[in-house]
Amino acid sequence: MKFLFVTGMVVLLFSCTKDSDGTMNAASNGSGKGGSLARFTIVDNNLYLVDDASLKVFNISNPANTVLRNTVALRFGVETIFPYKDKLFIGSRDGMYIYSIANPESPVLLGEARHTRSCDPVVANDSTAFVTLRGNQPCGPAEDGLYIYSIKNILSPTLINKQLIPTPNGLALQDSILYVCQKNNGMSIYNVSTAAAPVLRTRLTNKVFEDVICYGDLLICYVSTGLALYDINAAANPVLISVVNN
């Protein structure tokens, strides 16, 4: 549990950006950072946290006086939250839900994609959402796989591809490269420049990969033994830099 807390704080730290003088500030481009399995994320001066059935919005502009601004009721079984620009992608056991945070303290549901009950991490860009579904208990009966949705019509996400792969878990997106953790089955790396036809570029099989975050040219992987950091200057060919054991 202690290591999970530390990992969560790493996620929180990397939701900030560095100014030219090296100081850390909340992301100013409207988009935060977080692992696809995260339950909380920061966008500008707001921290968004999901529990099983609600989304809580905290103002953190003054860290010494953090204020709960709003609580939005969600469907039962919420598991993950992922920020992209002025939207939040929320994964639950029965679907993916897209909320607008154009008004940061008042998230509004824009669209949803329902599926058979399953665990549901999600990442996204301007046009596409990538979801991993795990169909083993207690998640539900869905088929294990990578599910790809067009979100060009944000009000009605459409499934455009399904790749059946074993034990999919956390995932991350860096430009046209998608990293999909598969626990004991390693991590698969796809080129998704054509989202409807992902191409498997390589697979790392030397660790048990749980979740992953892209941060510039750094790939931060949560593995069974701690953290593994990779150089991704060549995005499809990660080079191991260091390992931090828990």
PDB file of C-alpha atoms in Angstrom:
ATOM      1  CA  MET A   1       0.000   0.000   0.000  1.00  0.00           C
ATOM      2  CA  LYS A   2       2.862   2.384   0.812  1.00  0.00           C
ATOM      3  CA  PHE A   3       4.346   1.946  -2.656  1.00  0.00           C
ATOM      4  CA  LEU A   4       0.954   2.502  -4.317  1.00  0.00           C
ATOM      5  CA  PHE A   5       0.711   5.791  -2.428  1.00  0.00           C
ATOM      6  CA  VAL A   6       4.195   6.833  -3.548  1.00  0.00           C
ATOM      7  CA  THR A   7       3.306   5.909  -7.141  1.00  0.00           C
ATOM      8  CA  GLY A   8       0.186   8.042  -6.855  1.00  0.00           C
ATOM      9  CA  MET A   9       2.269  10.987  -5.718  1.00  0.00           C
ATOM     10  CA  VAL A  10       4.599  10.468  -8.693  1.00  0.00           C
ATOM     11  CA  VAL A  11       1.541  10.675 -10.947  1.00  0.00           C
ATOM     12  CA  LEU A  12       0.526  13.880  -9.167  1.00  0.00           C
ATOM     13  CA  LEU A  13       3.991  15.374  -9.568  1.00  0.00           C
ATOM     14  CA  PHE A  14       4.132  14.614 -13.275  1.00  0.00           C
ATOM     15  CA  SER A  15       0.805  16.379 -13.812  1.00  0.00           C
ATOM     16  CA  CYS A  16       2.849  19.586 -13.541  1.00  0.00           C
ATOM     17  CA  THR A  17       5.110  21.229 -16.119  1.00  0.00           C
ATOM     18  CA  LYS A  18       8.521  22.815 -15.742  1.00  0.00           C
ATOM     19  CA  ASP A  19       9.126  26.456 -16.494  1.00  0.00           C
ATOM     20  CA  SER A  20      12.388  27.528 -18.122  1.00  0.00           C
ATOM     21  CA  ASP A  21      13.850  28.175 -14.674  1.00  0.00           C
ATOM     22  CA  GLY A  22      13.122  24.597 -13.627  1.00  0.00           C
ATOM     23  CA  THR A  23      10.280  25.394 -11.230  1.00  0.00           C
ATOM     24  CA  MET A  24       7.148  23.263 -11.242  1.00  0.00           C
ATOM     25  CA  ASN A  25       3.715  24.684 -12.008  1.00  0.00           C
ATOM     26  CA  ALA A  26       0.280  23.233 -12.659  1.00  0.00           C
ATOM     27  CA  ALA A  27      -0.172  22.342 -16.327  1.00  0.00           C
ATOM     28  CA  SER A  28      -1.032  25.512 -18.208  1.00  0.00           C
ATOM     29  CA  ASN A  29      -2.158  23.964 -21.484  1.00  0.00           C
ATOM     30  CA  GLY A  30      -5.394  22.632 -20.016  1.00  0.00           C
ATOM     31  CA  SER A  31      -4.187  19.037 -20.099  1.00  0.00           C
ATOM     32  CA  GLY A  32      -2.898  17.078 -17.115  1.00  0.00           C
ATOM     33  CA  LYS A  33      -0.867  13.913 -16.811  1.00  0.00           C
ATOM     34  CA  GLY A  34      -1.818  10.676 -15.156  1.00  0.00           C
ATOM     35  CA  GLY A  35      -1.579   6.935 -15.427  1.00  0.00           C
ATOM     36  CA  SER A  36      -4.512   5.204 -17.111  1.00  0.00           C
ATOM     37  CA  LEU A  37      -5.262   3.366 -13.855  1.00  0.00           C
ATOM     38  CA  ALA A  38      -5.263   6.580 -11.821  1.00  0.00           C
ATOM     39  CA  ARG A  39      -8.230   7.693  -9.732  1.00  0.00           C
ATOM     40  CA  PHE A  40      -7.138  11.333  -9.567  1.00  0.00           C
ATOM     41  CA  THR A  41      -5.555  13.899 -11.868  1.00  0.00           C
ATOM     42  CA  ILE A  42      -4.728  17.611 -12.019  1.00  0.00           C
ATOM     43  CA  VAL A  43      -5.722  20.061 -14.755  1.00  0.00           C
ATOM     44  CA  ASP A  44      -4.572  23.634 -14.139  1.00  0.00           C
ATOM     45  CA  ASN A  45      -5.649  24.543 -10.585  1.00  0.00           C
ATOM     46  CA  ASN A  46      -8.180  21.757 -10.177  1.00  0.00           C
ATOM     47  CA  LEU A  47      -7.746  18.241  -8.836  1.00  0.00           C
ATOM     48  CA  TYR A  48     -10.319  15.703 -10.068  1.00  0.00           C
ATOM     49  CA  LEU A  49     -10.853  12.549  -8.026  1.00  0.00           C
ATOM     50  CA  VAL A  50     -13.186   9.638  -8.758  1.00  0.00           C
ATOM     51  CA  ASP A  51     -14.500   7.135  -6.283  1.00  0.00           C
ATOM     52  CA  ASP A  52     -16.873   4.271  -7.001  1.00  0.00           C
ATOM     53  CA  ALA A  53     -19.817   6.490  -7.990  1.00  0.00           C
ATOM     54  CA  SER A  54     -18.796  10.165  -7.988  1.00  0.00           C
ATOM     55  CA  LEU A  55     -16.395  12.750  -9.395  1.00  0.00           C
ATOM     56  CA  LYS A  56     -15.067  15.310  -6.902  1.00  0.00           C
ATOM     57  CA  VAL A  57     -13.560  18.637  -7.964  1.00  0.00           C
ATOM     58  CA  PHE A  58     -11.052  20.341  -5.644  1.00  0.00           C
ATOM     59  CA  ASN A  59      -9.556  23.798  -6.169  1.00  0.00           C
ATOM     60  CA  ILE A  60      -5.839  23.612  -5.294  1.00  0.00           C
ATOM     61  CA  SER A  61      -4.741  27.111  -6.299  1.00  0.00           C
ATOM     62  CA  ASN A  62      -3.869  27.594  -2.631  1.00  0.00           C
ATOM     63  CA  PRO A  63      -2.513  24.220  -1.436  1.00  0.00           C
ATOM     64  CA  ALA A  64      -2.817  25.327   2.198  1.00  0.00           C
ATOM     65  CA  ASN A  65      -6.543  25.835   1.685  1.00  0.00           C
ATOM     66  CA  THR A  66      -7.699  23.104  -0.707  1.00  0.00           C
ATOM     67  CA  VAL A  67     -11.450  23.479  -1.303  1.00  0.00           C
ATOM     68  CA  LEU A  68     -13.994  20.910  -2.507  1.00  0.00           C
ATOM     69  CA  ARG A  69     -15.903  22.803  -5.209  1.00  0.00           C
ATOM     70  CA  ASN A  70     -18.227  20.174  -6.639  1.00  0.00           C
ATOM     71  CA  THR A  71     -19.323  16.549  -6.457  1.00  0.00           C
ATOM     72  CA  VAL A  72     -20.820  15.031  -9.607  1.00  0.00           C
ATOM     73  CA  ALA A  73     -22.774  11.777  -9.377  1.00  0.00           C
ATOM     74  CA  LEU A  74     -21.501   9.042 -11.718  1.00  0.00           C
ATOM     75  CA  ARG A  75     -22.630   5.531 -12.554  1.00  0.00           C
ATOM     76  CA  PHE A  76     -21.670   2.755 -10.162  1.00  0.00           C
ATOM     77  CA  GLY A  77     -18.330   1.015 -10.690  1.00  0.00           C
ATOM     78  CA  VAL A  78     -16.087   3.939 -11.671  1.00  0.00           C
ATOM     79  CA  GLU A  79     -12.403   2.944 -11.769  1.00  0.00           C
ATOM     80  CA  THR A  80     -10.193   5.371 -13.706  1.00  0.00           C
ATOM     81  CA  ILE A  81      -9.846   8.976 -14.875  1.00  0.00           C
ATOM     82  CA  PHE A  82      -7.718  10.371 -17.716  1.00  0.00           C
ATOM     83  CA  PRO A  83      -7.453  14.067 -18.716  1.00  0.00           C
ATOM     84  CA  TYR A  84      -7.041  15.355 -22.257  1.00  0.00           C
ATOM     85  CA  LYS A  85      -7.265  19.087 -22.967  1.00  0.00           C
ATOM     86  CA  ASP A  86     -10.718  20.248 -21.809  1.00  0.00           C
ATOM     87  CA  LYS A  87     -12.096  16.743 -21.299  1.00  0.00           C
ATOM     88  CA  LEU A  88     -12.013  13.939 -18.754  1.00  0.00           C
ATOM     89  CA  PHE A  89     -12.262  10.315 -19.882  1.00  0.00           C
ATOM     90  CA  ILE A  90     -13.693   8.198 -17.096  1.00  0.00           C
ATOM     91  CA  GLY A  91     -13.526   4.401 -17.216  1.00  0.00           C
ATOM     92  CA  SER A  92     -16.031   2.285 -15.345  1.00  0.00           C
ATOM     93  CA  ARG A  93     -16.982  -1.382 -15.291  1.00  0.00           C
ATOM     94  CA  ASP A  94     -19.759  -0.799 -17.814  1.00  0.00           C
ATOM     95  CA  GLY A  95     -18.357   1.853 -20.138  1.00  0.00           C
ATOM     96  CA  MET A  96     -16.282   4.912 -21.000  1.00  0.00           C
ATOM     97  CA  TYR A  97     -17.699   8.331 -20.168  1.00  0.00           C
ATOM     98  CA  ILE A  98     -16.483  11.655 -21.587  1.00  0.00           C
ATOM     99  CA  TYR A  99     -16.946  14.841 -19.555  1.00  0.00           C
ATOM    100  CA  SER A 100     -16.303  18.417 -20.645  1.00  0.00           C
ATOM    101  CA  ILE A 101     -14.371  20.589 -18.212  1.00  0.00           C
ATOM    102  CA  ALA A 102     -14.703  23.739 -20.301  1.00  0.00           C
ATOM    103  CA  ASN A 103     -16.142  25.045 -17.037  1.00  0.00           C
ATOM    104  CA  PRO A 104     -13.487  23.407 -14.840  1.00  0.00           C
ATOM    105  CA  GLU A 105     -15.530  23.239 -11.662  1.00  0.00           C
ATOM    106  CA  SER A 106     -18.686  21.933 -13.345  1.00  0.00           C
ATOM    107  CA  PRO A 107     -17.941  18.801 -15.432  1.00  0.00           C
ATOM    108  CA  VAL A 108     -20.683  17.985 -17.957  1.00  0.00           C
ATOM    109  CA  LEU A 109     -21.278  14.589 -19.596  1.00  0.00           C
ATOM    110  CA  LEU A 110     -20.721  14.773 -23.369  1.00  0.00           C
ATOM    111  CA  GLY A 111     -20.823  11.158 -24.546  1.00  0.00           C
ATOM    112  CA  GLU A 112     -20.458   7.543 -23.520  1.00  0.00           C
ATOM    113  CA  ALA A 113     -19.623   4.119 -24.917  1.00  0.00           C
ATOM    114  CA  ARG A 114     -21.200   1.223 -23.035  1.00  0.00           C
ATOM    115  CA  HIS A 115     -19.809  -2.311 -23.018  1.00  0.00           C
ATOM    116  CA  THR A 116     -20.124  -5.647 -21.235  1.00  0.00           C
ATOM    117  CA  ARG A 117     -19.098  -5.343 -17.589  1.00  0.00           C
ATOM    118  CA  SER A 118     -15.302  -5.190 -17.373  1.00  0.00           C
ATOM    119  CA  CYS A 119     -12.335  -3.258 -15.962  1.00  0.00           C
ATOM    120  CA  ASP A 120     -11.723  -0.232 -18.165  1.00  0.00           C
ATOM    121  CA  PRO A 121      -8.550   1.954 -18.294  1.00  0.00           C
ATOM    122  CA  VAL A 122      -8.644   4.604 -21.058  1.00  0.00           C
ATOM    123  CA  VAL A 123      -6.375   7.140 -22.812  1.00  0.00           C
ATOM    124  CA  ALA A 124      -7.251   9.468 -25.684  1.00  0.00           C
ATOM    125  CA  ASN A 125      -6.202  12.118 -28.192  1.00  0.00           C
ATOM    126  CA  ASP A 126      -8.237  14.541 -30.345  1.00  0.00           C
ATOM    127  CA  SER A 127      -9.961  11.872 -32.433  1.00  0.00           C
ATOM    128  CA  THR A 128      -9.529   8.474 -30.775  1.00  0.00           C
ATOM    129  CA  ALA A 129      -9.938   6.797 -27.388  1.00  0.00           C
ATOM    130  CA  PHE A 130      -8.021   3.626 -26.544  1.00  0.00           C
ATOM    131  CA  VAL A 131      -9.502   1.311 -23.917  1.00  0.00           C
ATOM    132  CA  THR A 132      -8.291  -1.967 -22.441  1.00  0.00           C
ATOM    133  CA  LEU A 133     -10.911  -4.399 -21.187  1.00  0.00           C
ATOM    134  CA  ARG A 134     -10.127  -7.273 -18.863  1.00  0.00           C
ATOM    135  CA  GLY A 135     -12.759  -9.960 -18.640  1.00  0.00           C
ATOM    136  CA  ASN A 136     -11.599 -11.999 -15.670  1.00  0.00           C
ATOM    137  CA  GLN A 137     -13.311 -11.865 -12.293  1.00  0.00           C
ATOM    138  CA  PRO A 138     -14.045  -9.524 -10.572  1.00  0.00           C
ATOM    139  CA  CYS A 139     -14.071  -7.359 -13.700  1.00  0.00           C
ATOM    140  CA  GLY A 140     -16.760  -9.218 -15.662  1.00  0.00           C
ATOM    141  CA  PRO A 141     -17.390 -11.299 -18.778  1.00  0.00           C
ATOM    142  CA  ALA A 142     -15.931  -9.074 -21.548  1.00  0.00           C
ATOM    143  CA  GLU A 143     -13.180 -10.381 -23.860  1.00  0.00           C
ATOM    144  CA  ASP A 144      -9.626  -9.342 -22.948  1.00  0.00           C
ATOM    145  CA  GLY A 145      -8.436  -6.835 -25.496  1.00  0.00           C
ATOM    146  CA  LEU A 146      -7.575  -3.370 -26.771  1.00  0.00           C
ATOM    147  CA  TYR A 147     -10.729  -1.536 -27.890  1.00  0.00           C
ATOM    148  CA  ILE A 148     -10.393   1.533 -30.104  1.00  0.00           C
ATOM    149  CA  TYR A 149     -13.143   4.164 -30.383  1.00  0.00           C
ATOM    150  CA  SER A 150     -13.531   7.078 -32.777  1.00  0.00           C
ATOM    151  CA  ILE A 151     -14.498  10.166 -30.772  1.00  0.00           C
ATOM    152  CA  LYS A 152     -14.736  12.516 -33.747  1.00  0.00           C
ATOM    153  CA  ASN A 153     -18.397  12.713 -32.803  1.00  0.00           C
ATOM    154  CA  ILE A 154     -17.817  13.262 -29.099  1.00  0.00           C
ATOM    155  CA  LEU A 155     -21.504  12.742 -28.351  1.00  0.00           C
ATOM    156  CA  SER A 156     -21.456   9.213 -29.756  1.00  0.00           C
ATOM    157  CA  PRO A 157     -18.132   7.295 -29.566  1.00  0.00           C
ATOM    158  CA  THR A 158     -17.924   4.485 -32.134  1.00  0.00           C
ATOM    159  CA  LEU A 159     -15.917   1.254 -31.857  1.00  0.00           C
ATOM    160  CA  ILE A 160     -13.589   1.063 -34.886  1.00  0.00           C
ATOM    161  CA  ASN A 161     -11.220  -1.771 -33.932  1.00  0.00           C
ATOM    162  CA  LYS A 162     -10.757  -4.534 -31.381  1.00  0.00           C
ATOM    163  CA  GLN A 163      -7.472  -6.353 -30.794  1.00  0.00           C
ATOM    164  CA  LEU A 164      -7.845  -9.440 -28.599  1.00  0.00           C
ATOM    165  CA  ILE A 165      -4.753  -9.667 -26.377  1.00  0.00           C
ATOM    166  CA  PRO A 166      -4.184 -11.425 -23.040  1.00  0.00           C
ATOM    167  CA  THR A 167      -4.281  -9.609 -19.668  1.00  0.00           C
ATOM    168  CA  PRO A 168      -4.399  -5.987 -20.920  1.00  0.00           C
ATOM    169  CA  ASN A 169      -3.972  -3.407 -18.170  1.00  0.00           C
ATOM    170  CA  GLY A 170      -2.726   0.194 -18.066  1.00  0.00           C
ATOM    171  CA  LEU A 171      -1.823   2.065 -21.245  1.00  0.00           C
ATOM    172  CA  ALA A 172      -0.301   5.340 -22.462  1.00  0.00           C
ATOM    173  CA  LEU A 173      -0.173   7.308 -25.707  1.00  0.00           C
ATOM    174  CA  GLN A 174       2.740   9.330 -27.097  1.00  0.00           C
ATOM    175  CA  ASP A 175       1.897  10.878 -30.474  1.00  0.00           C
ATOM    176  CA  SER A 176       1.313   7.848 -32.753  1.00  0.00           C
ATOM    177  CA  ILE A 177       2.784   5.250 -30.366  1.00  0.00           C
ATOM    178  CA  LEU A 178       0.570   3.357 -27.914  1.00  0.00           C
ATOM    179  CA  TYR A 179       2.002   1.424 -24.959  1.00  0.00           C
ATOM    180  CA  VAL A 180      -0.211  -1.364 -23.570  1.00  0.00           C
ATOM    181  CA  CYS A 181       0.755  -3.106 -20.329  1.00  0.00           C
ATOM    182  CA  GLN A 182      -0.143  -6.795 -20.145  1.00  0.00           C
ATOM    183  CA  LYS A 183       1.057  -7.789 -16.677  1.00  0.00           C
ATOM    184  CA  ASN A 184       2.856 -11.179 -16.950  1.00  0.00           C
ATOM    185  CA  ASN A 185       2.610 -10.931 -20.742  1.00  0.00           C
ATOM    186  CA  GLY A 186       4.839  -7.845 -20.824  1.00  0.00           C
ATOM    187  CA  MET A 187       4.087  -4.616 -22.690  1.00  0.00           C
ATOM    188  CA  SER A 188       3.014  -4.311 -26.341  1.00  0.00           C
ATOM    189  CA  ILE A 189       3.960  -1.227 -28.353  1.00  0.00           C
ATOM    190  CA  TYR A 190       1.739  -0.238 -31.288  1.00  0.00           C
ATOM    191  CA  ASN A 191       1.933   2.327 -34.057  1.00  0.00           C
ATOM    192  CA  VAL A 192      -1.556   3.856 -34.145  1.00  0.00           C
ATOM    193  CA  SER A 193      -0.988   6.531 -36.791  1.00  0.00           C
ATOM    194  CA  THR A 194      -3.941   4.810 -38.488  1.00  0.00           C
ATOM    195  CA  ALA A 195      -6.060   4.237 -35.409  1.00  0.00           C
ATOM    196  CA  ALA A 196      -8.424   1.784 -37.070  1.00  0.00           C
ATOM    197  CA  ALA A 197      -5.472  -0.444 -38.041  1.00  0.00           C
ATOM    198  CA  PRO A 198      -2.899  -0.514 -35.201  1.00  0.00           C
ATOM    199  CA  VAL A 199       0.458  -2.130 -36.020  1.00  0.00           C
ATOM    200  CA  LEU A 200       2.386  -4.030 -33.342  1.00  0.00           C
ATOM    201  CA  ARG A 201       5.967  -2.713 -33.425  1.00  0.00           C
ATOM    202  CA  THR A 202       7.570  -4.568 -30.525  1.00  0.00           C
ATOM    203  CA  ARG A 203       6.897  -6.193 -27.171  1.00  0.00           C
ATOM    204  CA  LEU A 204       8.837  -5.995 -23.892  1.00  0.00           C
ATOM    205  CA  THR A 205       8.659  -9.260 -21.986  1.00  0.00           C
ATOM    206  CA  ASN A 206      11.221  -8.977 -19.193  1.00  0.00           C
ATOM    207  CA  LYS A 207       8.955  -7.418 -16.536  1.00  0.00           C
ATOM    208  CA  VAL A 208       5.403  -7.568 -15.172  1.00  0.00           C
ATOM    209  CA  PHE A 209       3.920  -4.295 -16.475  1.00  0.00           C
ATOM    210  CA  GLU A 210       0.958  -2.798 -14.587  1.00  0.00           C
ATOM    211  CA  ASP A 211       0.652   0.845 -15.741  1.00  0.00           C
ATOM    212  CA  VAL A 212       2.612   3.447 -17.698  1.00  0.00           C
ATOM    213  CA  ILE A 213       2.947   7.223 -18.119  1.00  0.00           C
ATOM    214  CA  CYS A 214       4.606   9.142 -20.972  1.00  0.00           C
ATOM    215  CA  TYR A 215       6.412  12.312 -19.859  1.00  0.00           C
ATOM    216  CA  GLY A 216       8.317  13.913 -22.716  1.00  0.00           C
ATOM    217  CA  ASP A 217      11.053  11.488 -23.739  1.00  0.00           C
ATOM    218  CA  LEU A 218      10.595   9.455 -20.561  1.00  0.00           C
ATOM    219  CA  LEU A 219       8.404   6.373 -20.162  1.00  0.00           C
ATOM    220  CA  ILE A 220       7.565   5.692 -16.510  1.00  0.00           C
ATOM    221  CA  CYS A 221       6.366   2.131 -15.958  1.00  0.00           C
ATOM    222  CA  TYR A 222       4.764   0.782 -12.810  1.00  0.00           C
ATOM    223  CA  VAL A 223       5.990  -2.822 -12.670  1.00  0.00           C
ATOM    224  CA  SER A 224       5.554  -5.584 -10.103  1.00  0.00           C
ATOM    225  CA  THR A 225       8.880  -4.774  -8.421  1.00  0.00           C
ATOM    226  CA  GLY A 226       8.611  -0.967  -8.418  1.00  0.00           C
ATOM    227  CA  LEU A 227       9.240   1.577 -11.198  1.00  0.00           C
ATOM    228  CA  ALA A 228      11.097   1.112 -14.496  1.00  0.00           C
ATOM    229  CA  LEU A 229      12.135   4.221 -16.463  1.00  0.00           C
ATOM    230  CA  TYR A 230      12.798   4.088 -20.204  1.00  0.00           C
ATOM    231  CA  ASP A 231      14.207   6.559 -22.736  1.00  0.00           C
ATOM    232  CA  ILE A 232      11.706   6.908 -25.619  1.00  0.00           C
ATOM    233  CA  ASN A 233      13.550   9.287 -27.930  1.00  0.00           C
ATOM    234  CA  ALA A 234      12.879   6.457 -30.374  1.00  0.00           C
ATOM    235  CA  ALA A 235       9.282   6.076 -29.226  1.00  0.00           C
ATOM    236  CA  ALA A 236       8.700   2.558 -30.546  1.00  0.00           C
ATOM    237  CA  ASN A 237      11.963   1.229 -29.081  1.00  0.00           C
ATOM    238  CA  PRO A 238      12.221   2.057 -25.361  1.00  0.00           C
ATOM    239  CA  VAL A 239      15.693   1.883 -23.800  1.00  0.00           C
ATOM    240  CA  LEU A 240      15.849   1.041 -20.094  1.00  0.00           C
ATOM    241  CA  ILE A 241      17.439   3.826 -18.019  1.00  0.00           C
ATOM    242  CA  SER A 242      16.882   2.718 -14.451  1.00  0.00           C
ATOM    243  CA  VAL A 243      14.805   0.585 -12.083  1.00  0.00           C
ATOM    244  CA  VAL A 244      13.522   1.701  -8.672  1.00  0.00           C
ATOM    245  CA  ASN A 245      12.560  -1.282  -6.522  1.00  0.00           C
ATOM    246  CA  ASN A 246       9.849  -0.989  -3.894  1.00  0.00           C
TER     247      ASN A 246
END
